[in-house]
Amino acid sequence: MIYLNGEFMPIEQAKIPVLDRGFIFGDGVYEVIPTYSKRPFRLAEHLARLQSSLDAIRIDNPHDKAAWSELVARIVAGNPWEDQNVYLQVTRGVARRDHAFPKGLRPTVFLMASELVTPSAELLKTGAQAIVLPDFRWLRCDIKSTSLLGNCMLRTEAAEAGCAEAILVRDGEMTEASASNVFVVKHGTVLCPPKSHLILPGITYDVVLEILRDNAVPHEVRPVMESELRSADEVWITSSSREVLPVTTLDGKPVGTGKPGPVGVRVHALYQQFKQRIMRAPAHA
Ligand code: PDD
């Protein structure tokens, strides 16, 4: 079951007009909210990021937090899986084609869910493969925009190389990956780039930083050079669906020992504990 502009329906019945600016220009923003045991994880943070994305492209938020929470709850209740990815998208709405943002449109609001499949035990044991590519995307990667052609091109190159991700480099510095943030470990210290216009402020990124702080794991939030990425002892990618996933080969060469490293294994375990705590907390806590 999906939600479109005020109605719940089977996805096959959902239709949008061809002049929707989401279709014509990719003029919209989105969120992917992981839901464990039917309970959304970090919903308030996802809704806050949605607000920032909407503000950045000047769309008035069509719902307040209570209304969004209710829509997410109804989508989760209306779909069968215990663990779900809730996808929500807001576009500017329908208008005659003209690049400049028209005023006064009614935004299109769409929610759907899919089964949330986190990395298998086997993948966690071997780690994933990645390639390094130049980050040729635009300079507002902090906006969670549905205009994802750059990300799609980069992920396709990774997939064609048999890899799970493309890790991106701009002007000699690591930014993020095509659909995840990236952490590296060097001599026991975790390094990750600071938030900027060049990366998406990941919700998982924030959780991982909280975990590092709370457990006194040495870490530095600072620019990470391409050379540090390529000589790292450990590399991990983080996202709502991949959680904390070790990368064990880069461009076909082993990262560190070529096996998931101890810091990443520990942070993955702490992330699972963090999730469990959320799931045990009273509903709507
Ligand atoms: N992608 N960077 C990019 C470019 C992303 O697309 C994502 C998430 C992240 C990680 O953000 P978070 O931790 O909030 O999931 C970083 C989602 C899952 C997607 O597009 O499907």
PDB file of C-alpha atoms and ligand atoms in Angstrom:
ATOM      1  CA  MET A   1       0.000   0.000   0.000  1.00  0.00           C
ATOM      2  CA  ILE A   2       1.213   3.483  -0.838  1.00  0.00           C
ATOM      3  CA  TYR A   3       0.092   7.027  -0.052  1.00  0.00           C
ATOM      4  CA  LEU A   4      -0.360   9.689  -2.728  1.00  0.00           C
ATOM      5  CA  ASN A   5      -1.807  13.160  -2.108  1.00  0.00           C
ATOM      6  CA  GLY A   6      -4.298  12.285   0.593  1.00  0.00           C
ATOM      7  CA  GLU A   7      -5.147   8.727  -0.403  1.00  0.00           C
ATOM      8  CA  PHE A   8      -3.897   5.248   0.410  1.00  0.00           C
ATOM      9  CA  MET A   9      -3.985   2.784  -2.494  1.00  0.00           C
ATOM     10  CA  PRO A  10      -2.166  -0.142  -4.139  1.00  0.00           C
ATOM     11  CA  ILE A  11       0.924   1.101  -5.990  1.00  0.00           C
ATOM     12  CA  GLU A  12      -0.523  -0.027  -9.362  1.00  0.00           C
ATOM     13  CA  GLN A  13      -3.320   2.540  -8.985  1.00  0.00           C
ATOM     14  CA  ALA A  14      -1.037   5.480  -8.183  1.00  0.00           C
ATOM     15  CA  LYS A  15      -0.803   8.043 -10.999  1.00  0.00           C
ATOM     16  CA  ILE A  16       0.820  11.458 -11.266  1.00  0.00           C
ATOM     17  CA  PRO A  17       0.331  14.037 -14.028  1.00  0.00           C
ATOM     18  CA  VAL A  18       3.148  14.205 -16.601  1.00  0.00           C
ATOM     19  CA  LEU A  19       3.672  17.906 -15.836  1.00  0.00           C
ATOM     20  CA  ASP A  20       4.590  17.150 -12.231  1.00  0.00           C
ATOM     21  CA  ARG A  21       7.890  19.008 -11.763  1.00  0.00           C
ATOM     22  CA  GLY A  22       9.277  15.923 -10.090  1.00  0.00           C
ATOM     23  CA  PHE A  23       8.924  14.148 -13.452  1.00  0.00           C
ATOM     24  CA  ILE A  24       9.973  17.081 -15.661  1.00  0.00           C
ATOM     25  CA  PHE A  25      12.860  18.539 -13.594  1.00  0.00           C
ATOM     26  CA  GLY A  26      13.558  16.174 -10.690  1.00  0.00           C
ATOM     27  CA  ASP A  27      12.241  19.129  -8.649  1.00  0.00           C
ATOM     28  CA  GLY A  28      11.705  17.370  -5.341  1.00  0.00           C
ATOM     29  CA  VAL A  29      13.270  15.935  -2.215  1.00  0.00           C
ATOM     30  CA  TYR A  30      12.996  12.626  -0.401  1.00  0.00           C
ATOM     31  CA  GLU A  31      13.802  10.602   2.696  1.00  0.00           C
ATOM     32  CA  VAL A  32      14.390   6.906   3.339  1.00  0.00           C
ATOM     33  CA  ILE A  33      13.476   5.987   6.913  1.00  0.00           C
ATOM     34  CA  PRO A  34      14.463   2.565   8.248  1.00  0.00           C
ATOM     35  CA  THR A  35      11.798   0.911  10.371  1.00  0.00           C
ATOM     36  CA  TYR A  36      12.655  -1.986  12.666  1.00  0.00           C
ATOM     37  CA  SER A  37       9.925  -4.206  14.137  1.00  0.00           C
ATOM     38  CA  LYS A  38       7.495  -1.700  12.612  1.00  0.00           C
ATOM     39  CA  ARG A  39       9.060   1.207  14.530  1.00  0.00           C
ATOM     40  CA  PRO A  40      10.726   4.073  12.680  1.00  0.00           C
ATOM     41  CA  PHE A  41      14.354   4.699  13.595  1.00  0.00           C
ATOM     42  CA  ARG A  42      15.372   8.316  14.196  1.00  0.00           C
ATOM     43  CA  LEU A  43      12.145   9.667  12.704  1.00  0.00           C
ATOM     44  CA  ALA A  44      12.557  13.143  14.223  1.00  0.00           C
ATOM     45  CA  GLU A  45      16.006  13.452  12.629  1.00  0.00           C
ATOM     46  CA  HIS A  46      14.717  12.313   9.214  1.00  0.00           C
ATOM     47  CA  LEU A  47      11.872  14.836   9.409  1.00  0.00           C
ATOM     48  CA  ALA A  48      14.323  17.583  10.391  1.00  0.00           C
ATOM     49  CA  ARG A  49      16.503  16.754   7.365  1.00  0.00           C
ATOM     50  CA  LEU A  50      13.396  16.744   5.160  1.00  0.00           C
ATOM     51  CA  GLN A  51      12.639  20.255   6.434  1.00  0.00           C
ATOM     52  CA  SER A  52      16.189  21.416   5.571  1.00  0.00           C
ATOM     53  CA  SER A  53      15.928  19.954   2.067  1.00  0.00           C
ATOM     54  CA  LEU A  54      12.523  21.603   1.526  1.00  0.00           C
ATOM     55  CA  ASP A  55      13.838  24.939   2.831  1.00  0.00           C
ATOM     56  CA  ALA A  56      16.850  24.733   0.517  1.00  0.00           C
ATOM     57  CA  ILE A  57      14.640  24.410  -2.563  1.00  0.00           C
ATOM     58  CA  ARG A  58      11.868  26.663  -1.246  1.00  0.00           C
ATOM     59  CA  ILE A  59       8.970  24.234  -1.003  1.00  0.00           C
ATOM     60  CA  ASP A  60       6.637  24.869   1.941  1.00  0.00           C
ATOM     61  CA  ASN A  61       6.431  21.758   4.066  1.00  0.00           C
ATOM     62  CA  PRO A  62       2.992  20.347   3.304  1.00  0.00           C
ATOM     63  CA  HIS A  63       2.710  18.632   6.728  1.00  0.00           C
ATOM     64  CA  ASP A  64       3.739  19.237  10.311  1.00  0.00           C
ATOM     65  CA  LYS A  65       5.708  16.638  12.258  1.00  0.00           C
ATOM     66  CA  ALA A  66       2.611  15.047  13.780  1.00  0.00           C
ATOM     67  CA  ALA A  67       0.998  14.607  10.355  1.00  0.00           C
ATOM     68  CA  TRP A  68       4.195  13.128   8.878  1.00  0.00           C
ATOM     69  CA  SER A  69       4.507  10.724  11.826  1.00  0.00           C
ATOM     70  CA  GLU A  70       0.923   9.637  11.289  1.00  0.00           C
ATOM     71  CA  LEU A  71       1.488   9.060   7.547  1.00  0.00           C
ATOM     72  CA  VAL A  72       4.638   7.038   8.229  1.00  0.00           C
ATOM     73  CA  ALA A  73       2.798   4.992  10.890  1.00  0.00           C
ATOM     74  CA  ARG A  74      -0.063   4.242   8.499  1.00  0.00           C
ATOM     75  CA  ILE A  75       2.291   3.166   5.697  1.00  0.00           C
ATOM     76  CA  VAL A  76       4.185   0.905   8.094  1.00  0.00           C
ATOM     77  CA  ALA A  77       0.925  -0.606   9.407  1.00  0.00           C
ATOM     78  CA  GLY A  78      -0.364  -1.099   5.861  1.00  0.00           C
ATOM     79  CA  ASN A  79       2.629  -3.113   4.645  1.00  0.00           C
ATOM     80  CA  PRO A  80       3.539  -6.650   5.607  1.00  0.00           C
ATOM     81  CA  TRP A  81       7.235  -6.597   6.510  1.00  0.00           C
ATOM     82  CA  GLU A  82       8.521  -6.400  10.092  1.00  0.00           C
ATOM     83  CA  ASP A  83      11.461  -4.267   8.964  1.00  0.00           C
ATOM     84  CA  GLN A  84      10.744  -1.685   6.274  1.00  0.00           C
ATOM     85  CA  ASN A  85      12.337   1.117   4.343  1.00  0.00           C
ATOM     86  CA  VAL A  86       9.800   3.901   4.266  1.00  0.00           C
ATOM     87  CA  TYR A  87      10.406   6.117   1.232  1.00  0.00           C
ATOM     88  CA  LEU A  88       8.802   9.546   1.192  1.00  0.00           C
ATOM     89  CA  GLN A  89       8.988  12.151  -1.531  1.00  0.00           C
ATOM     90  CA  VAL A  90       7.734  15.688  -1.927  1.00  0.00           C
ATOM     91  CA  THR A  91       7.810  17.419  -5.309  1.00  0.00           C
ATOM     92  CA  ARG A  92       6.914  21.015  -6.086  1.00  0.00           C
ATOM     93  CA  GLY A  93       3.729  19.944  -7.865  1.00  0.00           C
ATOM     94  CA  VAL A  94       2.210  20.332 -11.320  1.00  0.00           C
ATOM     95  CA  ALA A  95       2.785  23.362 -13.580  1.00  0.00           C
ATOM     96  CA  ARG A  96       3.427  24.374 -17.197  1.00  0.00           C
ATOM     97  CA  ARG A  97       7.102  23.696 -17.954  1.00  0.00           C
ATOM     98  CA  ASP A  98       9.221  26.673 -16.935  1.00  0.00           C
ATOM     99  CA  HIS A  99      12.538  26.391 -15.104  1.00  0.00           C
ATOM    100  CA  ALA A 100      11.983  29.096 -12.466  1.00  0.00           C
ATOM    101  CA  PHE A 101      10.054  27.854  -9.431  1.00  0.00           C
ATOM    102  CA  PRO A 102       6.373  28.766  -9.859  1.00  0.00           C
ATOM    103  CA  LYS A 103       4.707  29.969  -6.667  1.00  0.00           C
ATOM    104  CA  GLY A 104       1.593  28.595  -5.028  1.00  0.00           C
ATOM    105  CA  LEU A 105       1.680  25.016  -6.305  1.00  0.00           C
ATOM    106  CA  ARG A 106       0.279  22.158  -4.271  1.00  0.00           C
ATOM    107  CA  PRO A 107       3.219  19.833  -3.535  1.00  0.00           C
ATOM    108  CA  THR A 108       2.909  16.184  -4.534  1.00  0.00           C
ATOM    109  CA  VAL A 109       3.342  13.910  -1.513  1.00  0.00           C
ATOM    110  CA  PHE A 110       4.178  10.247  -1.987  1.00  0.00           C
ATOM    111  CA  LEU A 111       5.078   7.508   0.505  1.00  0.00           C
ATOM    112  CA  MET A 112       5.823   3.856  -0.101  1.00  0.00           C
ATOM    113  CA  ALA A 113       7.537   1.039   1.768  1.00  0.00           C
ATOM    114  CA  SER A 114       9.730  -1.898   0.839  1.00  0.00           C
ATOM    115  CA  GLU A 115      11.271  -4.689   2.829  1.00  0.00           C
ATOM    116  CA  LEU A 116      14.370  -3.515   4.684  1.00  0.00           C
ATOM    117  CA  VAL A 117      17.134  -6.014   4.057  1.00  0.00           C
ATOM    118  CA  THR A 118      20.302  -5.184   5.978  1.00  0.00           C
ATOM    119  CA  PRO A 119      23.672  -6.727   4.987  1.00  0.00           C
ATOM    120  CA  SER A 120      23.791 -10.497   5.502  1.00  0.00           C
ATOM    121  CA  ALA A 121      26.062 -12.122   8.085  1.00  0.00           C
ATOM    122  CA  GLU A 122      28.103 -13.458   5.182  1.00  0.00           C
ATOM    123  CA  LEU A 123      28.624 -10.022   3.616  1.00  0.00           C
ATOM    124  CA  LEU A 124      29.570  -8.600   7.013  1.00  0.00           C
ATOM    125  CA  LYS A 125      32.180 -11.326   7.329  1.00  0.00           C
ATOM    126  CA  THR A 126      33.794 -10.792   3.921  1.00  0.00           C
ATOM    127  CA  GLY A 127      33.140  -7.065   3.568  1.00  0.00           C
ATOM    128  CA  ALA A 128      32.047  -5.292   0.398  1.00  0.00           C
ATOM    129  CA  GLN A 129      33.990  -4.243  -2.679  1.00  0.00           C
ATOM    130  CA  ALA A 130      34.182  -0.630  -3.811  1.00  0.00           C
ATOM    131  CA  ILE A 131      35.779   1.485  -6.515  1.00  0.00           C
ATOM    132  CA  VAL A 132      37.026   5.057  -6.231  1.00  0.00           C
ATOM    133  CA  LEU A 133      35.627   7.535  -8.751  1.00  0.00           C
ATOM    134  CA  PRO A 134      35.780  11.299  -9.314  1.00  0.00           C
ATOM    135  CA  ASP A 135      32.839  13.073  -7.688  1.00  0.00           C
ATOM    136  CA  PHE A 136      31.339  14.955 -10.636  1.00  0.00           C
ATOM    137  CA  ARG A 137      28.006  15.721  -8.943  1.00  0.00           C
ATOM    138  CA  TRP A 138      26.700  19.229  -8.275  1.00  0.00           C
ATOM    139  CA  LEU A 139      27.790  21.375  -5.312  1.00  0.00           C
ATOM    140  CA  ARG A 140      24.636  20.964  -3.199  1.00  0.00           C
ATOM    141  CA  CYS A 141      24.939  17.318  -2.218  1.00  0.00           C
ATOM    142  CA  ASP A 142      23.625  18.322   1.238  1.00  0.00           C
ATOM    143  CA  ILE A 143      20.118  18.530  -0.263  1.00  0.00           C
ATOM    144  CA  LYS A 144      18.421  15.136  -0.371  1.00  0.00           C
ATOM    145  CA  SER A 145      17.143  15.800  -3.870  1.00  0.00           C
ATOM    146  CA  THR A 146      15.429  13.293  -6.113  1.00  0.00           C
ATOM    147  CA  SER A 147      17.690  14.611  -8.936  1.00  0.00           C
ATOM    148  CA  LEU A 148      20.077  11.683  -8.562  1.00  0.00           C
ATOM    149  CA  LEU A 149      21.413  11.182 -12.078  1.00  0.00           C
ATOM    150  CA  GLY A 150      25.034  11.696 -10.990  1.00  0.00           C
ATOM    151  CA  ASN A 151      24.641   9.221  -8.140  1.00  0.00           C
ATOM    152  CA  CYS A 152      22.933   6.732 -10.472  1.00  0.00           C
ATOM    153  CA  MET A 153      25.732   7.013 -13.071  1.00  0.00           C
ATOM    154  CA  LEU A 154      28.391   6.486 -10.419  1.00  0.00           C
ATOM    155  CA  ARG A 155      26.567   3.534  -8.796  1.00  0.00           C
ATOM    156  CA  THR A 156      26.121   1.953 -12.230  1.00  0.00           C
ATOM    157  CA  GLU A 157      29.862   2.169 -12.859  1.00  0.00           C
ATOM    158  CA  ALA A 158      30.439   0.483  -9.502  1.00  0.00           C
ATOM    159  CA  ALA A 159      27.897  -2.251 -10.256  1.00  0.00           C
ATOM    160  CA  GLU A 160      29.458  -2.884 -13.668  1.00  0.00           C
ATOM    161  CA  ALA A 161      32.812  -3.342 -11.916  1.00  0.00           C
ATOM    162  CA  GLY A 162      31.159  -5.923  -9.621  1.00  0.00           C
ATOM    163  CA  CYS A 163      31.265  -3.512  -6.680  1.00  0.00           C
ATOM    164  CA  ALA A 164      28.720  -2.541  -4.044  1.00  0.00           C
ATOM    165  CA  GLU A 165      29.655   1.139  -3.951  1.00  0.00           C
ATOM    166  CA  ALA A 166      31.555   3.949  -5.637  1.00  0.00           C
ATOM    167  CA  ILE A 167      33.537   6.011  -3.126  1.00  0.00           C
ATOM    168  CA  LEU A 168      33.914   9.553  -4.413  1.00  0.00           C
ATOM    169  CA  VAL A 169      36.835  11.952  -4.454  1.00  0.00           C
ATOM    170  CA  ARG A 170      36.767  15.680  -5.254  1.00  0.00           C
ATOM    171  CA  ASP A 171      39.914  17.856  -5.458  1.00  0.00           C
ATOM    172  CA  GLY A 172      42.001  15.229  -3.680  1.00  0.00           C
ATOM    173  CA  GLU A 173      39.531  14.783  -0.798  1.00  0.00           C
ATOM    174  CA  MET A 174      37.083  11.971  -0.091  1.00  0.00           C
ATOM    175  CA  THR A 175      33.478  13.195  -0.056  1.00  0.00           C
ATOM    176  CA  GLU A 176      31.017  10.295   0.344  1.00  0.00           C
ATOM    177  CA  ALA A 177      29.790   7.344  -1.726  1.00  0.00           C
ATOM    178  CA  SER A 178      27.031   7.183  -4.348  1.00  0.00           C
ATOM    179  CA  ALA A 179      24.380   6.380  -1.704  1.00  0.00           C
ATOM    180  CA  SER A 180      26.225   6.265   1.621  1.00  0.00           C
ATOM    181  CA  ASN A 181      28.691   8.131   3.828  1.00  0.00           C
ATOM    182  CA  VAL A 182      32.245   6.886   4.307  1.00  0.00           C
ATOM    183  CA  PHE A 183      34.462   6.475   7.375  1.00  0.00           C
ATOM    184  CA  VAL A 184      38.092   5.346   7.330  1.00  0.00           C
ATOM    185  CA  VAL A 185      40.356   4.085  10.117  1.00  0.00           C
ATOM    186  CA  LYS A 186      44.085   4.824  10.264  1.00  0.00           C
ATOM    187  CA  HIS A 187      46.293   3.704  13.165  1.00  0.00           C
ATOM    188  CA  GLY A 188      43.217   3.138  15.362  1.00  0.00           C
ATOM    189  CA  THR A 189      41.674   6.585  14.736  1.00  0.00           C
ATOM    190  CA  VAL A 190      38.401   6.889  12.862  1.00  0.00           C
ATOM    191  CA  LEU A 191      38.333   9.703  10.302  1.00  0.00           C
ATOM    192  CA  CYS A 192      35.346  11.167   8.514  1.00  0.00           C
ATOM    193  CA  PRO A 193      34.749  14.332   6.506  1.00  0.00           C
ATOM    194  CA  PRO A 194      32.809  17.165   8.160  1.00  0.00           C
ATOM    195  CA  LYS A 195      29.320  18.041   6.972  1.00  0.00           C
ATOM    196  CA  SER A 196      29.390  20.511   4.083  1.00  0.00           C
ATOM    197  CA  HIS A 197      27.610  21.208   0.810  1.00  0.00           C
ATOM    198  CA  LEU A 198      29.605  18.316  -0.673  1.00  0.00           C
ATOM    199  CA  ILE A 199      28.019  15.476   1.305  1.00  0.00           C
ATOM    200  CA  LEU A 200      24.613  14.377   2.497  1.00  0.00           C
ATOM    201  CA  PRO A 201      24.312  14.782   6.269  1.00  0.00           C
ATOM    202  CA  GLY A 202      23.573  11.102   6.891  1.00  0.00           C
ATOM    203  CA  ILE A 203      21.360  10.090   9.780  1.00  0.00           C
ATOM    204  CA  THR A 204      23.497   6.953  10.174  1.00  0.00           C
ATOM    205  CA  TYR A 205      26.643   9.145  10.033  1.00  0.00           C
ATOM    206  CA  ASP A 206      25.305  11.052  13.065  1.00  0.00           C
ATOM    207  CA  VAL A 207      24.458   7.835  14.926  1.00  0.00           C
ATOM    208  CA  VAL A 208      27.949   6.464  14.248  1.00  0.00           C
ATOM    209  CA  LEU A 209      29.563   9.686  15.520  1.00  0.00           C
ATOM    210  CA  GLU A 210      27.392   9.481  18.657  1.00  0.00           C
ATOM    211  CA  ILE A 211      28.526   5.884  19.176  1.00  0.00           C
ATOM    212  CA  LEU A 212      32.192   6.841  18.715  1.00  0.00           C
ATOM    213  CA  ARG A 213      31.825   9.677  21.236  1.00  0.00           C
ATOM    214  CA  ASP A 214      29.879   7.646  23.813  1.00  0.00           C
ATOM    215  CA  ASN A 215      32.371   4.807  23.685  1.00  0.00           C
ATOM    216  CA  ALA A 216      35.495   6.964  23.627  1.00  0.00           C
ATOM    217  CA  VAL A 217      36.633   5.553  20.276  1.00  0.00           C
ATOM    218  CA  PRO A 218      39.370   7.886  18.982  1.00  0.00           C
ATOM    219  CA  HIS A 219      38.003   9.822  16.014  1.00  0.00           C
ATOM    220  CA  GLU A 220      38.508  13.022  14.052  1.00  0.00           C
ATOM    221  CA  VAL A 221      35.968  14.851  11.925  1.00  0.00           C
ATOM    222  CA  ARG A 222      38.136  16.572   9.340  1.00  0.00           C
ATOM    223  CA  PRO A 223      38.859  16.490   5.606  1.00  0.00           C
ATOM    224  CA  VAL A 224      40.066  13.035   4.554  1.00  0.00           C
ATOM    225  CA  MET A 225      42.575  13.005   1.715  1.00  0.00           C
ATOM    226  CA  GLU A 226      42.295  10.537  -1.163  1.00  0.00           C
ATOM    227  CA  SER A 227      45.735   9.230  -0.128  1.00  0.00           C
ATOM    228  CA  GLU A 228      44.366   8.489   3.390  1.00  0.00           C
ATOM    229  CA  LEU A 229      41.428   6.625   1.891  1.00  0.00           C
ATOM    230  CA  ARG A 230      43.735   4.557  -0.296  1.00  0.00           C
ATOM    231  CA  SER A 231      46.120   3.735   2.572  1.00  0.00           C
ATOM    232  CA  ALA A 232      43.449   3.209   5.256  1.00  0.00           C
ATOM    233  CA  ASP A 233      43.497   0.215   7.612  1.00  0.00           C
ATOM    234  CA  GLU A 234      39.687   0.089   7.449  1.00  0.00           C
ATOM    235  CA  VAL A 235      36.980   1.675   5.311  1.00  0.00           C
ATOM    236  CA  TRP A 236      33.241   1.516   6.136  1.00  0.00           C
ATOM    237  CA  ILE A 237      30.189   2.826   4.354  1.00  0.00           C
ATOM    238  CA  THR A 238      27.141   3.888   6.371  1.00  0.00           C
ATOM    239  CA  SER A 239      23.506   4.365   5.387  1.00  0.00           C
ATOM    240  CA  SER A 240      20.033   3.644   6.656  1.00  0.00           C
ATOM    241  CA  SER A 241      19.841   0.352   4.790  1.00  0.00           C
ATOM    242  CA  ARG A 242      23.497  -0.718   4.869  1.00  0.00           C
ATOM    243  CA  GLU A 243      24.030   0.387   8.466  1.00  0.00           C
ATOM    244  CA  VAL A 244      27.808   0.051   9.049  1.00  0.00           C
ATOM    245  CA  LEU A 245      29.308  -2.071   6.266  1.00  0.00           C
ATOM    246  CA  PRO A 246      33.046  -2.737   5.966  1.00  0.00           C
ATOM    247  CA  VAL A 247      34.667  -2.236   2.558  1.00  0.00           C
ATOM    248  CA  THR A 248      37.518  -4.714   2.142  1.00  0.00           C
ATOM    249  CA  THR A 249      38.680  -3.998  -1.403  1.00  0.00           C
ATOM    250  CA  LEU A 250      39.170  -0.653  -3.152  1.00  0.00           C
ATOM    251  CA  ASP A 251      39.783  -0.770  -6.895  1.00  0.00           C
ATOM    252  CA  GLY A 252      40.480  -4.486  -6.480  1.00  0.00           C
ATOM    253  CA  LYS A 253      43.214  -3.981  -3.862  1.00  0.00           C
ATOM    254  CA  PRO A 254      42.781  -5.138  -0.258  1.00  0.00           C
ATOM    255  CA  VAL A 255      41.965  -2.553   2.415  1.00  0.00           C
ATOM    256  CA  GLY A 256      44.294  -3.236   5.374  1.00  0.00           C
ATOM    257  CA  THR A 257      44.377  -6.997   5.888  1.00  0.00           C
ATOM    258  CA  GLY A 258      41.600  -7.458   3.326  1.00  0.00           C
ATOM    259  CA  LYS A 259      39.223  -8.520   6.113  1.00  0.00           C
ATOM    260  CA  PRO A 260      36.806  -6.379   8.158  1.00  0.00           C
ATOM    261  CA  GLY A 261      38.901  -4.632  10.825  1.00  0.00           C
ATOM    262  CA  PRO A 262      38.383  -4.591  14.607  1.00  0.00           C
ATOM    263  CA  VAL A 263      37.116  -1.006  14.915  1.00  0.00           C
ATOM    264  CA  GLY A 264      34.425  -1.502  12.284  1.00  0.00           C
ATOM    265  CA  VAL A 265      33.343  -4.834  13.764  1.00  0.00           C
ATOM    266  CA  ARG A 266      32.989  -3.157  17.164  1.00  0.00           C
ATOM    267  CA  VAL A 267      31.083  -0.144  15.815  1.00  0.00           C
ATOM    268  CA  HIS A 268      28.751  -2.462  13.888  1.00  0.00           C
ATOM    269  CA  ALA A 269      28.003  -4.347  17.128  1.00  0.00           C
ATOM    270  CA  LEU A 270      27.438  -1.073  19.010  1.00  0.00           C
ATOM    271  CA  TYR A 271      25.109   0.075  16.230  1.00  0.00           C
ATOM    272  CA  GLN A 272      23.048  -3.118  16.650  1.00  0.00           C
ATOM    273  CA  GLN A 273      22.843  -2.498  20.417  1.00  0.00           C
ATOM    274  CA  PHE A 274      21.787   1.093  19.785  1.00  0.00           C
ATOM    275  CA  LYS A 275      18.964  -0.154  17.521  1.00  0.00           C
ATOM    276  CA  GLN A 276      17.856  -2.702  20.111  1.00  0.00           C
ATOM    277  CA  ARG A 277      17.621   0.036  22.738  1.00  0.00           C
ATOM    278  CA  ILE A 278      15.395   2.104  20.444  1.00  0.00           C
ATOM    279  CA  MET A 279      13.194  -0.910  19.725  1.00  0.00           C
ATOM    280  CA  ARG A 280      12.756  -1.672  23.424  1.00  0.00           C
ATOM    281  CA  ALA A 281      11.889   1.935  24.307  1.00  0.00           C
ATOM    282  CA  PRO A 282       8.184   2.754  24.683  1.00  0.00           C
ATOM    283  CA  ALA A 283       6.445   3.611  21.386  1.00  0.00           C
ATOM    284  CA  HIS A 284       6.632   7.303  20.345  1.00  0.00           C
ATOM    285  CA  ALA A 285       9.497   7.825  22.818  1.00  0.00           C
TER     286      ALA A 285
HETATM  287  N1  PDD B   1      20.802   7.017   0.644  1.00  0.00           N
HETATM  288  N2  PDD B   1      24.968   9.888   1.059  1.00  0.00           N
HETATM  289  C1  PDD B   1      24.134   9.698   0.027  1.00  0.00           C
HETATM  290  C2  PDD B   1      24.475  10.288  -1.303  1.00  0.00           C
HETATM  291  C3  PDD B   1      22.959   8.941   0.208  1.00  0.00           C
HETATM  292  O1  PDD B   1      22.112   8.755  -0.826  1.00  0.00           O
HETATM  293  C4  PDD B   1      22.676   8.366   1.483  1.00  0.00           C
HETATM  294  C5  PDD B   1      21.436   7.562   1.747  1.00  0.00           C
HETATM  295  C6  PDD B   1      23.584   8.592   2.531  1.00  0.00           C
HETATM  296  C7  PDD B   1      23.361   8.041   3.921  1.00  0.00           C
HETATM  297  O2  PDD B   1      22.304   8.716   4.576  1.00  0.00           O
HETATM  298  P1  PDD B   1      21.447   7.999   5.723  1.00  0.00           P
HETATM  299  O3  PDD B   1      22.407   7.529   6.735  1.00  0.00           O
HETATM  300  O4  PDD B   1      20.580   9.093   6.226  1.00  0.00           O
HETATM  301  O5  PDD B   1      20.694   6.857   5.084  1.00  0.00           O
HETATM  302  C8  PDD B   1      24.715   9.366   2.280  1.00  0.00           C
HETATM  303  C9  PDD B   1      19.485   6.438   0.786  1.00  0.00           C
HETATM  304  C10 PDD B   1      19.430   5.289   1.721  1.00  0.00           C
HETATM  305  C11 PDD B   1      18.906   6.169  -0.590  1.00  0.00           C
HETATM  306  O6  PDD B   1      19.024   7.057  -1.426  1.00  0.00           O
HETATM  307  O7  PDD B   1      18.298   5.115  -0.800  1.00  0.00           O
END
